[in-house]
Coordinates of C-alpha atoms in Angstrom, one line a residue:
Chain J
X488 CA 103.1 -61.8 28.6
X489 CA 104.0 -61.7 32.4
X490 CA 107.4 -62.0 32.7
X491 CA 109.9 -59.4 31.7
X492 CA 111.9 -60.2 34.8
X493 CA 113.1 -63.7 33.4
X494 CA 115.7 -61.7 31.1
X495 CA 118.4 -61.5 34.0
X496 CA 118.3 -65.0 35.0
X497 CA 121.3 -66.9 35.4
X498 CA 120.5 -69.9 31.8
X499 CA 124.7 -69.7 31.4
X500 CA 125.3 -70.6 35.3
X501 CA 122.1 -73.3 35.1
X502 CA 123.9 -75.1 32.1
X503 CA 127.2 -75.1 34.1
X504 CA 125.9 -76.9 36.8
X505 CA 123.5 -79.1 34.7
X506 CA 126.8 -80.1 33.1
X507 CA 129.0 -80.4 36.0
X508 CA 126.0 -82.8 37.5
X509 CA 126.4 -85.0 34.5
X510 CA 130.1 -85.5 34.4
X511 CA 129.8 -85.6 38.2
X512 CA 127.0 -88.6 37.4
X513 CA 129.0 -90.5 35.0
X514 CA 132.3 -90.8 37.0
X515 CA 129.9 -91.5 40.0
X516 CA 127.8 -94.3 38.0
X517 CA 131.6 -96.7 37.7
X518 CA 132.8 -96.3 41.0
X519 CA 133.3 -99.7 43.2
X520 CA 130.2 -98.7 45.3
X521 CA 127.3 -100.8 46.4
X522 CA 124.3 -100.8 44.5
X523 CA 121.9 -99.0 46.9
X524 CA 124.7 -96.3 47.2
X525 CA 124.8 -95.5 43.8
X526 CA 120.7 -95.5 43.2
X527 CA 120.8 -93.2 46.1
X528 CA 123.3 -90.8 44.7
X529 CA 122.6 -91.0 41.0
X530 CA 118.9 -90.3 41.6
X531 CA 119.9 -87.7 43.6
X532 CA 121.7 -85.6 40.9
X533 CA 119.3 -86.2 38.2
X534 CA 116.3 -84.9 40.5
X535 CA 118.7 -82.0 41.3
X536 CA 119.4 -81.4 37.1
X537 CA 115.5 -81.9 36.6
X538 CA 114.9 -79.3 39.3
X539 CA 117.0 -76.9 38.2
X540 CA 115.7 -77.2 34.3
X541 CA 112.4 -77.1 35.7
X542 CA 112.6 -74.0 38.4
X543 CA 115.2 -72.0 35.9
X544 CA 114.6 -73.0 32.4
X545 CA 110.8 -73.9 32.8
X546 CA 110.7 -70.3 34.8
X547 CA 108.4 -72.6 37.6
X548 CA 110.3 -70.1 40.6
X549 CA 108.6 -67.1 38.7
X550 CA 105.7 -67.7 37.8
X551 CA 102.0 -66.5 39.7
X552 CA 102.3 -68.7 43.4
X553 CA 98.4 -69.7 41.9
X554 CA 100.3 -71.8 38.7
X555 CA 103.0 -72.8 41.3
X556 CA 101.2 -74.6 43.7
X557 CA 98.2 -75.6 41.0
X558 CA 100.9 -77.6 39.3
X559 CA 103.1 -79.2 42.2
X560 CA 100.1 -80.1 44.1
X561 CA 99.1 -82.0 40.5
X562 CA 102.4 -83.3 40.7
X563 CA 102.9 -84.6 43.9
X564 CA 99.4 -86.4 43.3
X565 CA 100.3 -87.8 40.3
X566 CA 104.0 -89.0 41.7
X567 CA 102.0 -90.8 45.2
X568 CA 99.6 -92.5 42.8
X569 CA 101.5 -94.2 40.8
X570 CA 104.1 -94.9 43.7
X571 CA 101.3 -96.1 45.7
X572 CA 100.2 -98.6 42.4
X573 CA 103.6 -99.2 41.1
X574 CA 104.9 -100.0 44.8
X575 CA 101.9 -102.6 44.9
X576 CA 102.1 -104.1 41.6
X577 CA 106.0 -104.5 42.0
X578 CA 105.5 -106.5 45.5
X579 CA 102.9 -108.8 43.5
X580 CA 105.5 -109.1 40.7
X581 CA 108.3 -110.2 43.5
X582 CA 105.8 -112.7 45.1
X583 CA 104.8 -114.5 42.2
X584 CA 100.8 -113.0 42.1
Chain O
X1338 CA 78.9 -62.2 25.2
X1339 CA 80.1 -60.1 27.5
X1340 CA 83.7 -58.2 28.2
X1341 CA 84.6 -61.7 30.6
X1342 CA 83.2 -64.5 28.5
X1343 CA 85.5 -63.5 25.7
X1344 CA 88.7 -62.8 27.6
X1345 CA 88.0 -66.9 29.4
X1346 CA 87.5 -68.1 25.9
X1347 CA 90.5 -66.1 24.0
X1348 CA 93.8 -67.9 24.2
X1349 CA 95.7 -64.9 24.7
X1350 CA 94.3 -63.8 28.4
X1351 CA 94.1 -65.6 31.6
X1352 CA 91.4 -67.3 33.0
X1353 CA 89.9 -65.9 36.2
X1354 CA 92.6 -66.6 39.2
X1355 CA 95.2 -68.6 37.2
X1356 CA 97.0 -65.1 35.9
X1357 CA 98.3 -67.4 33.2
X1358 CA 97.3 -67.2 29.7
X1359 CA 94.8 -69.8 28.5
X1360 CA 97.6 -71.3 26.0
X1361 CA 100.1 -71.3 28.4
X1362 CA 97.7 -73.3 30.9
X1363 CA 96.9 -75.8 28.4
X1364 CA 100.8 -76.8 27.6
X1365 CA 101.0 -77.1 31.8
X1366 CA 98.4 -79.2 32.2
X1367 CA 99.6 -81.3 28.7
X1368 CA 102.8 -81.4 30.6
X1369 CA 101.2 -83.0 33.5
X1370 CA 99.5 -85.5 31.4
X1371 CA 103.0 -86.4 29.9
X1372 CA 104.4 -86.9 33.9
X1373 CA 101.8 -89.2 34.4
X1374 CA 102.9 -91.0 31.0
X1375 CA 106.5 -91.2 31.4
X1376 CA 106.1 -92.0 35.1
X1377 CA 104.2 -94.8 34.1
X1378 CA 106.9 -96.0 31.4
X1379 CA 109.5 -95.5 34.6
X1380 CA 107.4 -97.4 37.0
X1381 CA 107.0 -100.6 35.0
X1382 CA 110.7 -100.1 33.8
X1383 CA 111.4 -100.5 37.8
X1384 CA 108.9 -103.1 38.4
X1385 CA 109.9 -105.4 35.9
X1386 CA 113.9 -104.7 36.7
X1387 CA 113.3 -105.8 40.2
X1388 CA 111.2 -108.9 39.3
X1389 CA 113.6 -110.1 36.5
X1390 CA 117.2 -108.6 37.5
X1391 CA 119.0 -111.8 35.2
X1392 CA 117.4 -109.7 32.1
X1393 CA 119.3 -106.7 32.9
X1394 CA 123.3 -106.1 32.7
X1395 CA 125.6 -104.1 34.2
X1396 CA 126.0 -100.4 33.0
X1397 CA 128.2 -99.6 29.8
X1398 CA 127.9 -103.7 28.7
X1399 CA 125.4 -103.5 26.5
X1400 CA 124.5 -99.7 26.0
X1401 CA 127.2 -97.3 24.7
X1402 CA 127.5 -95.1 27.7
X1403 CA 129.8 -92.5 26.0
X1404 CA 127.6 -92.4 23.2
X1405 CA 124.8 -91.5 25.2
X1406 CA 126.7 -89.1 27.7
X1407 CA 127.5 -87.1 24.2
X1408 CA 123.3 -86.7 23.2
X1409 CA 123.0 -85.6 27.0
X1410 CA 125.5 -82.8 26.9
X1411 CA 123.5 -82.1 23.5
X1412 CA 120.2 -82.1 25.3
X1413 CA 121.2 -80.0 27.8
X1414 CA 122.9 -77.4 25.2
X1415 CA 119.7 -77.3 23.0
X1416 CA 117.7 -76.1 26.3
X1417 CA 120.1 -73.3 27.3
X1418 CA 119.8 -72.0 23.4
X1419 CA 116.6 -72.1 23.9
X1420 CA 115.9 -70.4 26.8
X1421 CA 118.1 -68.2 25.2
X1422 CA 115.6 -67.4 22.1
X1423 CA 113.0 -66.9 24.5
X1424 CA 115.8 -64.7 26.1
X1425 CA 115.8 -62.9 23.1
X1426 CA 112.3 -62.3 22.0
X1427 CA 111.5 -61.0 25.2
X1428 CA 113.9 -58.2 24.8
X1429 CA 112.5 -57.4 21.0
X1430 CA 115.5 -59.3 19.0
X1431 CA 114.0 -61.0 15.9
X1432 CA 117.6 -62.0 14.9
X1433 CA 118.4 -63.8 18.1
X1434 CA 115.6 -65.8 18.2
X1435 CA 115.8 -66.7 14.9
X1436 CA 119.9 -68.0 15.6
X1437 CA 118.6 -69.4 18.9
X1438 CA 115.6 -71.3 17.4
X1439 CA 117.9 -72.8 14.8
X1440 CA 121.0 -73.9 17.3
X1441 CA 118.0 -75.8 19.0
X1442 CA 116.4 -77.2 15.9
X1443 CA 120.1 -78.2 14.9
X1444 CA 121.2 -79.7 18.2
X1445 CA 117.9 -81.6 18.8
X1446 CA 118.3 -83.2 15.4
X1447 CA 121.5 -84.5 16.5
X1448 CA 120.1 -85.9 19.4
X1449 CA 117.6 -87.6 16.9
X1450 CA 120.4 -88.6 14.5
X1451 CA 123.0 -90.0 17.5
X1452 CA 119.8 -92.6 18.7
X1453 CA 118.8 -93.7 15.3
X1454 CA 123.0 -94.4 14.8
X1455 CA 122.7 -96.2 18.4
X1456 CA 119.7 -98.3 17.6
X1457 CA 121.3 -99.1 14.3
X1458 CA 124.2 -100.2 15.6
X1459 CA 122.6 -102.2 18.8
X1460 CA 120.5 -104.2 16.7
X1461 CA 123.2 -105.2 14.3
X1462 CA 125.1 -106.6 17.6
X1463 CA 122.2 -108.2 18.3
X1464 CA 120.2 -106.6 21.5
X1465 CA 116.6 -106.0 19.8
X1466 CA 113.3 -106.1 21.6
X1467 CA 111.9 -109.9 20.0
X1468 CA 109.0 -110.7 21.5
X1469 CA 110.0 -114.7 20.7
X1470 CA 113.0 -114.2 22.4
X1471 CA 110.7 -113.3 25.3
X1472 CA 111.0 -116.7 27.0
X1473 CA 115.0 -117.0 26.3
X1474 CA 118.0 -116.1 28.6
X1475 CA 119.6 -112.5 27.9
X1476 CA 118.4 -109.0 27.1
X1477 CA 115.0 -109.7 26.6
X1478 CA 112.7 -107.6 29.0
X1479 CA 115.9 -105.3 28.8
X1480 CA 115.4 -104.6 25.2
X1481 CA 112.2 -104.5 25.4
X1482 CA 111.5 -101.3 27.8
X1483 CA 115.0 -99.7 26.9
X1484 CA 113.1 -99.4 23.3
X1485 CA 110.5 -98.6 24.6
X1486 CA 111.5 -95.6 27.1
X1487 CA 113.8 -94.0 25.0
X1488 CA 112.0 -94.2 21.6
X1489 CA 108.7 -92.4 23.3
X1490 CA 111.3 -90.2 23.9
X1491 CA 113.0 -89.8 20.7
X1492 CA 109.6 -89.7 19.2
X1493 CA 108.7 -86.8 21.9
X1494 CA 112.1 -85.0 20.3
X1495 CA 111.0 -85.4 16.9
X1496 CA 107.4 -83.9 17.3
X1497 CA 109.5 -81.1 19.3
X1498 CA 112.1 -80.3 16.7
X1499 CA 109.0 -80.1 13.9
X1500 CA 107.0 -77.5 16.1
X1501 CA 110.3 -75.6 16.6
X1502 CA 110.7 -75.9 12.7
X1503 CA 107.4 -74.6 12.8
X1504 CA 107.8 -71.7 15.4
X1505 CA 111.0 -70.8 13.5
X1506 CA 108.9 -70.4 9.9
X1507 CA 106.8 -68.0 11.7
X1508 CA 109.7 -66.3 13.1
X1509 CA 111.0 -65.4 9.5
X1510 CA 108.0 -64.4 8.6
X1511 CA 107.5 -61.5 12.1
X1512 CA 104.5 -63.5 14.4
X1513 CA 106.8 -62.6 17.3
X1514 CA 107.1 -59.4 19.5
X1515 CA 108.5 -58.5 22.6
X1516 CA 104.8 -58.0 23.7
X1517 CA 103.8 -61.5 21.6
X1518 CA 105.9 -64.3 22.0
X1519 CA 103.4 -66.8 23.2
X1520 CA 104.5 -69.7 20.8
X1521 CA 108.0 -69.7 21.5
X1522 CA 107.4 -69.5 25.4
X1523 CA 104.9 -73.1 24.4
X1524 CA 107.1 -74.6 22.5
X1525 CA 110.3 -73.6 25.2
X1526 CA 108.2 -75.1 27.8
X1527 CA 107.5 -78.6 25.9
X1528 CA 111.4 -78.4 25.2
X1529 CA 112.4 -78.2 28.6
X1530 CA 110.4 -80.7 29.7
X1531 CA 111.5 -83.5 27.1
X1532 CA 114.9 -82.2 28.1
X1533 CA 113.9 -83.1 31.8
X1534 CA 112.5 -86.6 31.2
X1535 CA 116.0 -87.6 29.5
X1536 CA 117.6 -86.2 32.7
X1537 CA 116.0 -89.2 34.5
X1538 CA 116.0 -91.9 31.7
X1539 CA 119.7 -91.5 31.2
X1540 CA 120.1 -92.1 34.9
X1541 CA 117.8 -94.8 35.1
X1542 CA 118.0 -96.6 31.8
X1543 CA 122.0 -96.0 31.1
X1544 CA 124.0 -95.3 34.6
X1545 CA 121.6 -97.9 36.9

């Protein structure tokens, strides 16, 4: 295995701020805001949770730069792609094609 | 076969310029197979939300927010325990990983056992994903793809709670070292990442 470094790594701080993001989430999610604002915001902090589980808790920021940028280039292609589709699909949906 | 050709084909070393181990490289690229899956699942979700927005109610109206904030907090718990039995094996400590492996087995079967009580009790009031209720007013398409997100899920946590079983069986019985712990960093990985996708589905089936 490659990675005896991981056992210093800060898991109890990581849950702490994964759970200060979700109580921060659900008192943001029923405030008198508009819609767009909220979206904005609330897809904001769950990227920032599902970065942190995936850097931290997946070990993603230690691992070989190889795996790294293997896996976010696949990423990022994967996430334009279906944007791209989705993005097109969802303006044929709204116009009735 | 030479010296190379067997370390590409055994599991247990790297292929040439990845410095990853072959099992390890196969969860990744499962993983990235299961973005393109649940992204698709997310995408329609928003599609069909933005073309029908009279299916769809406000937050906490239908869906039991608090209910659901509670399995979160669970998720989130069962991924810090077990990063923490990955924690442990690393340093040579059978008898953490063993305590860590169950907290997580425990906690995800909560999780399990908190969404079968929420279906339960959503379908007795009435919101269930009827396909001849397709053409009606109400919680129709909303039904429809909130079943449909969050049970993929649920199933995802299922499969994941059996392999931990699994993982935790072979703990008992000594398959893990400090310098072999492959399974439980696979099975950690797979963890994390169903713990990730319900980041975003809470957000975007629950609190949008």
């Amino acid at each position: 295995m490659e990675a005896k470094e991981h056992q210093k790594q800060p898991y109890i701080l990581i849950w702490v701020i994964l759970l200060v993001l979700t109580l921060a989430e659900l008192g943001y999610a029923f405030m008198d805001l508009p819609k767009i604002v909220l979206a904005i915001g609330l897809i904001g902090m769950a990227v920032w949770k599902a970065l942190l589980v995936a850097l931290y808790y997946m070990h993603l920021r230690y691992e070989e730069s190889t795996l790294s940028r293997f896996f976010s280039a696949g990423f990022i292609l994967a996430i334009s792609l279906y944007t791209l589709v989705l993005t097109a699909l969802g303006v044929l949906a709204v116009r009735g094609g | 076969m030479n010296h190379s050709a067997t370390a590409v084909m055994d599991p247990r070393h790297p292929m040439p310029g990845m410095q990853v181990y072959n099992l390890k490289l196969g969860m990744w690229i499962f993983l990235l197979s299961e973005v393109m899956f649940f992204t698709s699942l997310i995408g329609s979700y928003i599609i069909l939300r933005f073309a029908h927005p009279d299916h769809w109610t406000e937050p906490g109206v239908v869906l039991n927010v608090s209910l659901t904030a509670v399995n979160t907090f669970l998720l989130i718990c069962s991924s810090v325990t077990m990063v923490k039995a990955f924690a442990a094996i690393e340093q040579g400590d059978q008898k953490g990983l063993k305590l860590w492996l169950l907290a997580t087995i425990l906690i995800g079967a909560s999780f399990v056992g908190i969404q079968v009580f929420e279906y339960t009790k959503l379908i007795h009031e009435g919101f269930v994903p009827n396909f001849a209720a397709y053409t009606a007013e109400g919680a129709n398409l909303y039904g429809a793809t909130f079943y449909l997100m969050t049970g993929f899920h649920g199933a995802h946590v299922t499969i994941g709670v059996l392999c931990l079983s699994f993982v935790l069986f072979r703990a008992m019985k000594g398959a893990y070292t400090s310098e072999s712990y492959g399974g439980v960093e696979i099975i950690g990985l797979y963890w994390h990442f169903v713990d990730l996708v319900w980041i975003i589905l809470f957000t975007i089936v629950y609190l949008l």
